[in-house]
Amino acid sequence: MKIIGTGAVHPTCAVSNEMLEKFLDTTDEWITERTGIKERCVISSEKLEDMAYEAAKRALEDANLTAADIDFLICSNVVNEYVTPALSCIIQGKLGATCPTVDINAACAGFIYAMDIADDKIKCKKAKNILIVCAEEPSRMVSWQNRSTCVLFGDGAGAAVVTEGDELKAIRLTTSSLTEVLYYQRHLEPTPYINKDENFEPLVMKGREVFKHAVSSSCKDIRRLLSQTGLEPNDIKYYVLHQANKRIIDSIRNFLGVDESKVPHNVERYGNISSAALPALLDELNRGGKLQKGDKLVFSAFGAGFTTGACVIEWAK
Ligand code: ACO
């Protein structure tokens, strides 16, 4: 498999730390020091499906393909307005594509899970060109009265087109059921027969535990992949890591012992946009002319579940 196109869209409403200070018991200093986040873009008038469509369109243009060339569409999403139909069906219709589609939820690691599924489909010749769209609005899962969670997230969409190739050198997925450290329960309709207590609460997160799992699992995944491919940390051009918190990114970088220039980040501008973070950062590197054919990249992400995904890929464009 190889990546031949990328695209991303962020909402227009940029919320700075100073804007949060006006209604939350928080400070720019606290948020910057603990997370590195200075602002996040959150959905206001936009619809997530429109952002997803636009990111997909940009990725298709970058790949010099049209919707008719796509054989399969995977949408990675945790939450959106529709429980059904799947977001991928809505995106398919907007694009005018006719291929089968599916939504997956592997939380913030969704992009790597989608890459793994795409790689399998390509390998067994069930599809040639696959569109991956990661579209997320975590700002709608948190209570905006809770300073511990709402400051961390933003919304956005990132997309990538993948096709046949030998550029995916190694990939690793893990799931370890640790549901109590990070969860969000859906509010379901009552029925005449429900006789159990059901409490709806916004996103619950044990920040410190998530932090520890994020660093240790990401480091483990990367270490395994480097040893599997016989690469040294400095052979990698960029480590494209999940953008949840600059301190998590710095801890992983310290473990790898690589220069800051190898670990790009945009969490300071967008906050944590869940699975859209990886393709959006990749798109920034791609459109910023930072990637050259043959560059080796490591992707690594972690999310609620606890899920992790990482891969080594060579840039093909
Ligand atoms: N402003 C000011 N004070 C705050 C804020 C805030 N925004 N948020 C929390 N505090 C306070 C707490 O109330 C607490 O006060 P107390 O000591 O009086 O009780 C104090 O700061 C320390 O709180 P901690 O939670 O212990 O702070 P910590 O240093 O662990 O930082 C943070 C919190 C930033 C959430 C950190 O734990 C973290 O980044 N964890 C990982 C979060 C993450 O990455 N989540 C998503 C990953 S998975 C996915 O992407 C879906």
Short mmCIF file of C-alpha atoms and ligand atoms in Angstrom, two decimals:
data_model
loop_
_atom_site.label_atom_id
_atom_site.label_comp_id
_atom_site.label_asym_id
_atom_site.label_seq_id
_atom_site.Cartn_x
_atom_site.Cartn_y
_atom_site.Cartn_z
CA MET A 1 0.00 0.00 0.00
CA LYS A 2 1.08 3.60 -0.49
CA ILE A 3 -0.41 7.03 0.20
CA ILE A 4 -1.01 9.11 -2.94
CA GLY A 5 -3.13 12.01 -1.69
CA THR A 6 -4.00 13.92 1.46
CA GLY A 7 -6.52 16.59 2.47
CA ALA A 8 -7.73 18.31 5.63
CA VAL A 9 -10.28 20.85 6.82
CA HIS A 10 -10.53 22.65 10.15
CA PRO A 11 -13.58 24.59 11.40
CA THR A 12 -13.46 28.38 11.12
CA CYS A 13 -14.14 29.14 14.81
CA ALA A 14 -10.73 29.35 16.55
CA VAL A 15 -11.09 29.40 20.34
CA SER A 16 -8.03 30.73 22.14
CA ASN A 17 -7.10 29.97 25.74
CA GLU A 18 -7.91 33.60 26.55
CA MET A 19 -11.45 33.08 25.25
CA LEU A 20 -11.82 30.08 27.61
CA GLU A 21 -10.58 32.16 30.55
CA LYS A 22 -13.78 34.23 30.17
CA PHE A 23 -16.12 31.41 31.22
CA LEU A 24 -13.90 28.75 32.83
CA ASP A 25 -11.75 28.75 35.95
CA THR A 26 -8.59 28.35 33.90
CA THR A 27 -5.64 30.32 32.54
CA ASP A 28 -3.67 30.43 29.32
CA GLU A 29 -0.60 29.68 31.44
CA TRP A 30 -2.07 26.45 32.89
CA ILE A 31 -3.30 25.14 29.54
CA THR A 32 -0.07 26.03 27.71
CA GLU A 33 2.17 24.52 30.38
CA ARG A 34 0.20 21.25 30.80
CA THR A 35 -0.87 20.67 27.19
CA GLY A 36 0.95 23.01 24.78
CA ILE A 37 -2.43 23.96 23.31
CA LYS A 38 -2.89 27.68 22.52
CA GLU A 39 -6.11 27.41 20.51
CA ARG A 40 -8.48 24.85 19.04
CA CYS A 41 -10.90 25.08 16.10
CA VAL A 42 -14.41 23.97 17.00
CA ILE A 43 -17.53 23.43 14.93
CA SER A 44 -19.97 26.35 14.99
CA SER A 45 -22.03 26.71 11.81
CA GLU A 46 -20.29 23.86 9.94
CA LYS A 47 -21.59 20.34 9.58
CA LEU A 48 -19.08 17.56 10.16
CA GLU A 49 -20.14 15.74 6.98
CA ASP A 50 -19.41 18.85 4.88
CA MET A 51 -15.92 19.12 6.38
CA ALA A 52 -15.37 15.41 5.78
CA TYR A 53 -16.51 15.79 2.17
CA GLU A 54 -14.20 18.76 1.59
CA ALA A 55 -11.19 16.95 3.11
CA ALA A 56 -11.97 13.89 0.94
CA LYS A 57 -12.28 16.06 -2.20
CA ARG A 58 -8.90 17.67 -1.48
CA ALA A 59 -7.27 14.25 -0.99
CA LEU A 60 -8.76 12.98 -4.27
CA GLU A 61 -7.50 16.07 -6.13
CA ASP A 62 -4.05 15.60 -4.60
CA ALA A 63 -4.10 11.96 -5.77
CA ASN A 64 -5.26 12.98 -9.27
CA LEU A 65 -8.24 10.68 -8.92
CA THR A 66 -12.00 11.20 -9.03
CA ALA A 67 -14.70 9.68 -6.84
CA ALA A 68 -15.37 7.15 -9.62
CA ASP A 69 -11.86 5.71 -9.15
CA ILE A 70 -12.47 4.82 -5.48
CA ASP A 71 -13.22 1.14 -4.79
CA PHE A 72 -13.82 1.40 -1.04
CA LEU A 73 -14.35 4.22 1.48
CA ILE A 74 -13.52 3.96 5.18
CA CYS A 75 -14.63 6.68 7.58
CA SER A 76 -13.06 6.82 11.02
CA ASN A 77 -15.38 8.56 13.46
CA VAL A 78 -16.16 8.48 17.18
CA VAL A 79 -19.23 10.72 17.31
CA ASN A 80 -21.37 12.68 14.88
CA GLU A 81 -25.00 13.76 14.59
CA TYR A 82 -26.11 10.51 13.00
CA VAL A 83 -26.14 7.16 14.74
CA THR A 84 -27.38 5.84 11.42
CA PRO A 85 -26.71 6.07 8.52
CA ALA A 86 -22.96 5.77 8.83
CA LEU A 87 -21.05 8.97 8.11
CA SER A 88 -19.25 7.15 5.28
CA CYS A 89 -22.61 6.76 3.45
CA ILE A 90 -23.23 10.50 3.67
CA ILE A 91 -19.71 11.28 2.43
CA GLN A 92 -20.11 8.77 -0.43
CA GLY A 93 -23.29 10.52 -1.59
CA LYS A 94 -21.75 14.00 -1.43
CA LEU A 95 -18.74 12.82 -3.43
CA GLY A 96 -20.88 11.00 -5.98
CA ALA A 97 -18.90 7.81 -5.35
CA THR A 98 -20.56 4.43 -5.86
CA CYS A 99 -18.20 2.13 -3.92
CA PRO A 100 -19.13 0.31 -0.68
CA THR A 101 -18.35 2.18 2.51
CA VAL A 102 -17.95 1.49 6.22
CA ASP A 103 -17.49 3.49 9.43
CA ILE A 104 -14.98 2.36 12.03
CA ASN A 105 -14.46 3.53 15.59
CA ALA A 106 -10.99 2.90 16.98
CA ALA A 107 -11.02 6.29 18.72
CA CYS A 108 -7.95 8.44 18.10
CA ALA A 109 -6.07 5.52 16.54
CA GLY A 110 -8.71 5.22 13.79
CA PHE A 111 -6.50 6.40 10.93
CA ILE A 112 -4.00 3.57 11.47
CA TYR A 113 -6.80 1.00 11.87
CA ALA A 114 -8.27 2.24 8.59
CA MET A 115 -4.85 1.95 6.94
CA ASP A 116 -4.56 -1.63 8.15
CA ILE A 117 -8.00 -2.54 6.77
CA ALA A 118 -7.16 -0.78 3.49
CA ASP A 119 -3.85 -2.65 3.23
CA ASP A 120 -5.63 -6.01 3.67
CA LYS A 121 -8.26 -5.15 1.05
CA ILE A 122 -5.59 -4.08 -1.42
CA LYS A 123 -3.43 -7.17 -0.73
CA CYS A 124 -6.32 -9.55 -1.37
CA LYS A 125 -7.20 -7.58 -4.53
CA LYS A 126 -10.68 -6.64 -3.33
CA ALA A 127 -9.89 -2.98 -3.97
CA LYS A 128 -7.23 -0.87 -5.67
CA ASN A 129 -7.91 2.72 -4.58
CA ILE A 130 -9.24 3.35 -1.09
CA LEU A 131 -10.34 6.64 0.43
CA ILE A 132 -9.86 7.05 4.18
CA VAL A 133 -11.69 9.94 5.82
CA CYS A 134 -11.27 10.73 9.52
CA ALA A 135 -13.95 13.16 10.67
CA GLU A 136 -14.33 14.05 14.31
CA GLU A 137 -16.16 16.46 16.58
CA PRO A 138 -14.95 15.63 20.11
CA SER A 139 -15.93 19.16 21.21
CA ARG A 140 -19.50 17.76 21.31
CA MET A 141 -18.63 15.01 23.79
CA VAL A 142 -17.26 17.17 26.59
CA SER A 143 -18.96 19.41 29.08
CA TRP A 144 -17.90 22.99 28.40
CA GLN A 145 -18.20 23.60 32.11
CA ASN A 146 -15.48 21.02 32.81
CA ARG A 147 -12.07 22.71 32.61
CA SER A 148 -10.28 19.34 32.82
CA THR A 149 -11.60 18.12 29.48
CA CYS A 150 -13.05 20.86 27.25
CA VAL A 151 -9.74 22.73 26.92
CA LEU A 152 -8.14 19.69 25.27
CA PHE A 153 -10.26 19.10 22.17
CA GLY A 154 -10.99 20.58 18.77
CA ASP A 155 -12.83 19.34 15.68
CA GLY A 156 -11.68 18.58 12.16
CA ALA A 157 -11.44 16.25 9.20
CA GLY A 158 -8.42 14.67 7.50
CA ALA A 159 -8.33 12.32 4.53
CA ALA A 160 -5.91 10.16 2.57
CA VAL A 161 -6.11 8.18 -0.64
CA VAL A 162 -4.17 4.91 -0.67
CA THR A 163 -3.46 2.49 -3.48
CA GLU A 164 -1.36 -0.55 -4.43
CA GLY A 165 2.31 -0.27 -3.51
CA ASP A 166 5.10 -1.62 -1.31
CA GLU A 167 5.54 1.47 0.81
CA LEU A 168 3.83 0.26 4.01
CA LYS A 169 6.79 -1.41 5.70
CA ALA A 170 5.23 -2.47 9.01
CA ILE A 171 2.03 -1.87 10.93
CA ARG A 172 0.94 -2.74 14.47
CA LEU A 173 -2.43 -2.46 16.19
CA THR A 174 -3.25 -3.17 19.83
CA THR A 175 -6.39 -3.07 21.93
CA SER A 176 -6.41 -3.53 25.70
CA SER A 177 -9.78 -3.08 27.33
CA LEU A 178 -9.36 -0.18 29.74
CA THR A 179 -12.75 1.35 29.37
CA GLU A 180 -12.89 3.24 32.65
CA VAL A 181 -10.05 5.69 31.91
CA LEU A 182 -11.79 7.40 28.99
CA TYR A 183 -15.41 7.03 27.93
CA TYR A 184 -18.51 8.80 26.69
CA GLN A 185 -21.94 7.21 26.91
CA ARG A 186 -24.64 7.80 24.35
CA HIS A 187 -28.06 8.98 25.50
CA LEU A 188 -30.60 6.40 24.32
CA GLU A 189 -34.36 6.83 23.99
CA PRO A 190 -36.42 5.46 26.87
CA THR A 191 -38.74 2.50 26.24
CA PRO A 192 -41.72 1.31 28.31
CA TYR A 193 -39.57 -1.65 29.42
CA ILE A 194 -36.35 -0.03 30.62
CA ASN A 195 -36.19 -0.49 34.37
CA LYS A 196 -32.49 0.04 35.06
CA ASP A 197 -30.80 3.30 36.01
CA GLU A 198 -29.30 5.12 33.05
CA ASN A 199 -27.25 8.21 33.67
CA PHE A 200 -25.93 10.27 30.85
CA GLU A 201 -22.74 12.17 31.48
CA PRO A 202 -20.32 14.03 29.24
CA LEU A 203 -16.86 12.63 28.45
CA VAL A 204 -15.13 11.13 31.47
CA MET A 205 -11.34 11.02 31.45
CA LYS A 206 -8.72 10.08 34.00
CA GLY A 207 -6.12 12.37 32.50
CA ARG A 208 -3.04 11.09 34.32
CA GLU A 209 -3.76 7.44 33.51
CA VAL A 210 -4.42 8.28 29.87
CA PHE A 211 -1.14 10.20 29.81
CA LYS A 212 0.85 7.24 31.17
CA HIS A 213 -0.76 4.69 28.84
CA ALA A 214 -0.34 6.99 25.87
CA VAL A 215 3.39 7.44 26.38
CA SER A 216 4.21 3.85 27.28
CA SER A 217 2.13 2.24 24.53
CA SER A 218 3.28 4.62 21.81
CA CYS A 219 6.93 4.10 22.79
CA LYS A 220 6.44 0.32 22.80
CA ASP A 221 4.75 0.33 19.38
CA ILE A 222 7.48 2.49 17.83
CA ARG A 223 10.27 0.44 19.39
CA ARG A 224 8.75 -2.77 17.99
CA LEU A 225 8.31 -1.32 14.51
CA LEU A 226 11.83 0.06 14.34
CA SER A 227 13.28 -3.28 15.36
CA GLN A 228 11.00 -5.15 12.93
CA THR A 229 12.14 -2.98 10.01
CA GLY A 230 15.78 -2.77 11.11
CA LEU A 231 15.63 1.01 11.25
CA GLU A 232 17.35 3.34 13.73
CA PRO A 233 15.36 6.24 15.22
CA ASN A 234 17.33 8.74 13.13
CA ASP A 235 16.55 6.91 9.86
CA ILE A 236 13.01 8.25 10.19
CA LYS A 237 12.36 11.65 8.58
CA TYR A 238 9.27 12.45 10.64
CA TYR A 239 7.39 10.91 13.56
CA VAL A 240 3.78 11.83 12.88
CA LEU A 241 2.29 11.33 16.33
CA HIS A 242 -1.23 11.70 17.66
CA GLN A 243 -1.73 15.34 18.61
CA ALA A 244 -3.32 15.09 22.07
CA ASN A 245 -0.88 16.94 24.25
CA LYS A 246 2.55 18.49 23.58
CA ARG A 247 3.90 16.92 26.80
CA ILE A 248 2.96 13.45 25.55
CA ILE A 249 4.66 14.24 22.20
CA ASP A 250 7.78 15.50 24.01
CA SER A 251 7.92 12.43 26.26
CA ILE A 252 7.81 10.11 23.24
CA ARG A 253 10.48 12.19 21.50
CA ASN A 254 12.73 12.00 24.57
CA PHE A 255 12.36 8.25 24.62
CA LEU A 256 13.35 8.07 20.96
CA GLY A 257 16.26 10.44 21.53
CA VAL A 258 15.62 12.30 18.28
CA ASP A 259 15.81 15.98 17.41
CA GLU A 260 12.72 18.17 17.75
CA SER A 261 12.78 18.77 13.99
CA LYS A 262 11.78 15.12 13.45
CA VAL A 263 8.58 15.40 15.47
CA PRO A 264 6.24 17.91 13.82
CA HIS A 265 3.22 19.13 15.76
CA ASN A 266 0.18 21.34 15.36
CA VAL A 267 -1.63 20.52 18.61
CA GLU A 268 -0.93 24.11 19.70
CA ARG A 269 -3.29 25.35 16.92
CA TYR A 270 -5.95 22.63 16.76
CA GLY A 271 -6.04 20.78 20.08
CA ASN A 272 -6.87 17.07 20.02
CA ILE A 273 -9.01 16.31 16.95
CA SER A 274 -9.06 12.57 17.60
CA SER A 275 -8.41 10.32 14.58
CA ALA A 276 -8.35 13.32 12.21
CA ALA A 277 -5.11 14.53 13.82
CA LEU A 278 -2.75 12.23 11.93
CA PRO A 279 -4.06 12.75 8.38
CA ALA A 280 -4.42 16.50 9.06
CA LEU A 281 -0.79 16.80 10.21
CA LEU A 282 0.34 14.62 7.30
CA ASP A 283 -1.54 16.91 4.92
CA GLU A 284 0.21 19.93 6.45
CA LEU A 285 3.61 18.30 5.82
CA ASN A 286 2.61 17.22 2.31
CA ARG A 287 1.25 20.62 1.23
CA GLY A 288 4.07 22.43 3.01
CA GLY A 289 6.58 20.66 0.72
CA LYS A 290 8.21 18.93 3.69
CA LEU A 291 8.01 15.39 2.28
CA GLN A 292 10.21 13.85 -0.39
CA LYS A 293 9.79 10.54 -2.19
CA GLY A 294 11.54 7.83 -0.19
CA ASP A 295 11.27 9.61 3.19
CA LYS A 296 10.55 7.13 5.94
CA LEU A 297 7.72 8.15 8.27
CA VAL A 298 6.44 6.68 11.52
CA PHE A 299 2.79 7.19 12.44
CA SER A 300 1.69 6.44 16.00
CA ALA A 301 -1.62 7.07 17.74
CA PHE A 302 -3.54 5.98 20.85
CA GLY A 303 -7.10 6.43 21.96
CA ALA A 304 -10.01 5.42 24.13
CA GLY A 305 -10.46 1.70 24.44
CA PHE A 306 -7.44 1.61 24.95
CA THR A 307 -6.45 1.32 21.28
CA THR A 308 -3.08 1.97 19.72
CA GLY A 309 -1.86 1.89 16.16
CA ALA A 310 1.51 2.59 14.58
CA CYS A 311 3.20 2.03 11.24
CA VAL A 312 6.34 2.70 9.22
CA ILE A 313 5.62 3.98 5.73
CA GLU A 314 7.75 5.35 2.92
CA TRP A 315 6.51 8.53 1.26
CA ALA A 316 5.64 7.71 -2.33
CA LYS A 317 4.68 10.98 -4.05
N1 ACO B 1 -7.18 24.96 34.18
C1 ACO B 1 -6.74 25.08 35.44
N2 ACO B 1 -6.67 24.04 36.28
C2 ACO B 1 -7.04 22.84 35.80
C3 ACO B 1 -7.49 22.66 34.50
C4 ACO B 1 -7.57 23.78 33.66
N3 ACO B 1 -7.99 23.70 32.39
N4 ACO B 1 -7.80 21.35 34.32
C5 ACO B 1 -7.52 20.72 35.47
N5 ACO B 1 -7.07 21.63 36.38
C6 ACO B 1 -6.66 21.40 37.75
C7 ACO B 1 -7.33 20.18 38.38
O1 ACO B 1 -8.61 20.50 38.83
C8 ACO B 1 -6.38 19.87 39.49
O2 ACO B 1 -6.64 20.73 40.55
P1 ACO B 1 -6.54 20.19 42.07
O3 ACO B 1 -5.10 19.80 42.24
O4 ACO B 1 -6.94 21.39 42.86
O5 ACO B 1 -7.47 19.03 42.15
C9 ACO B 1 -5.02 20.27 38.91
O6 ACO B 1 -5.29 21.13 37.80
C10 ACO B 1 -4.19 19.10 38.44
O7 ACO B 1 -5.00 18.27 37.67
P2 ACO B 1 -4.44 17.00 36.97
O8 ACO B 1 -5.53 16.34 36.19
O9 ACO B 1 -3.71 16.16 37.96
O10 ACO B 1 -3.37 17.68 35.96
P3 ACO B 1 -2.35 17.01 34.99
O11 ACO B 1 -1.02 17.59 35.18
O12 ACO B 1 -2.47 15.51 34.96
O13 ACO B 1 -2.86 17.54 33.58
C11 ACO B 1 -4.09 16.79 31.68
C12 ACO B 1 -4.15 17.24 33.13
C13 ACO B 1 -3.62 17.95 30.83
C14 ACO B 1 -5.51 16.41 31.26
C15 ACO B 1 -3.13 15.61 31.52
O14 ACO B 1 -3.40 14.62 32.47
C16 ACO B 1 -3.21 14.99 30.15
O15 ACO B 1 -2.88 15.61 29.17
N6 ACO B 1 -3.63 13.73 30.04
C17 ACO B 1 -3.81 13.08 28.76
C18 ACO B 1 -5.09 13.55 28.16
C19 ACO B 1 -5.27 13.09 26.75
O16 ACO B 1 -4.34 13.03 25.99
N7 ACO B 1 -6.51 12.74 26.44
C20 ACO B 1 -6.93 12.29 25.19
C21 ACO B 1 -6.13 11.09 24.72
S1 ACO B 1 -7.03 9.87 23.94
C22 ACO B 1 -7.80 10.63 22.84
O17 ACO B 1 -7.21 11.37 22.11
C23 ACO B 1 -9.29 10.50 22.79
#
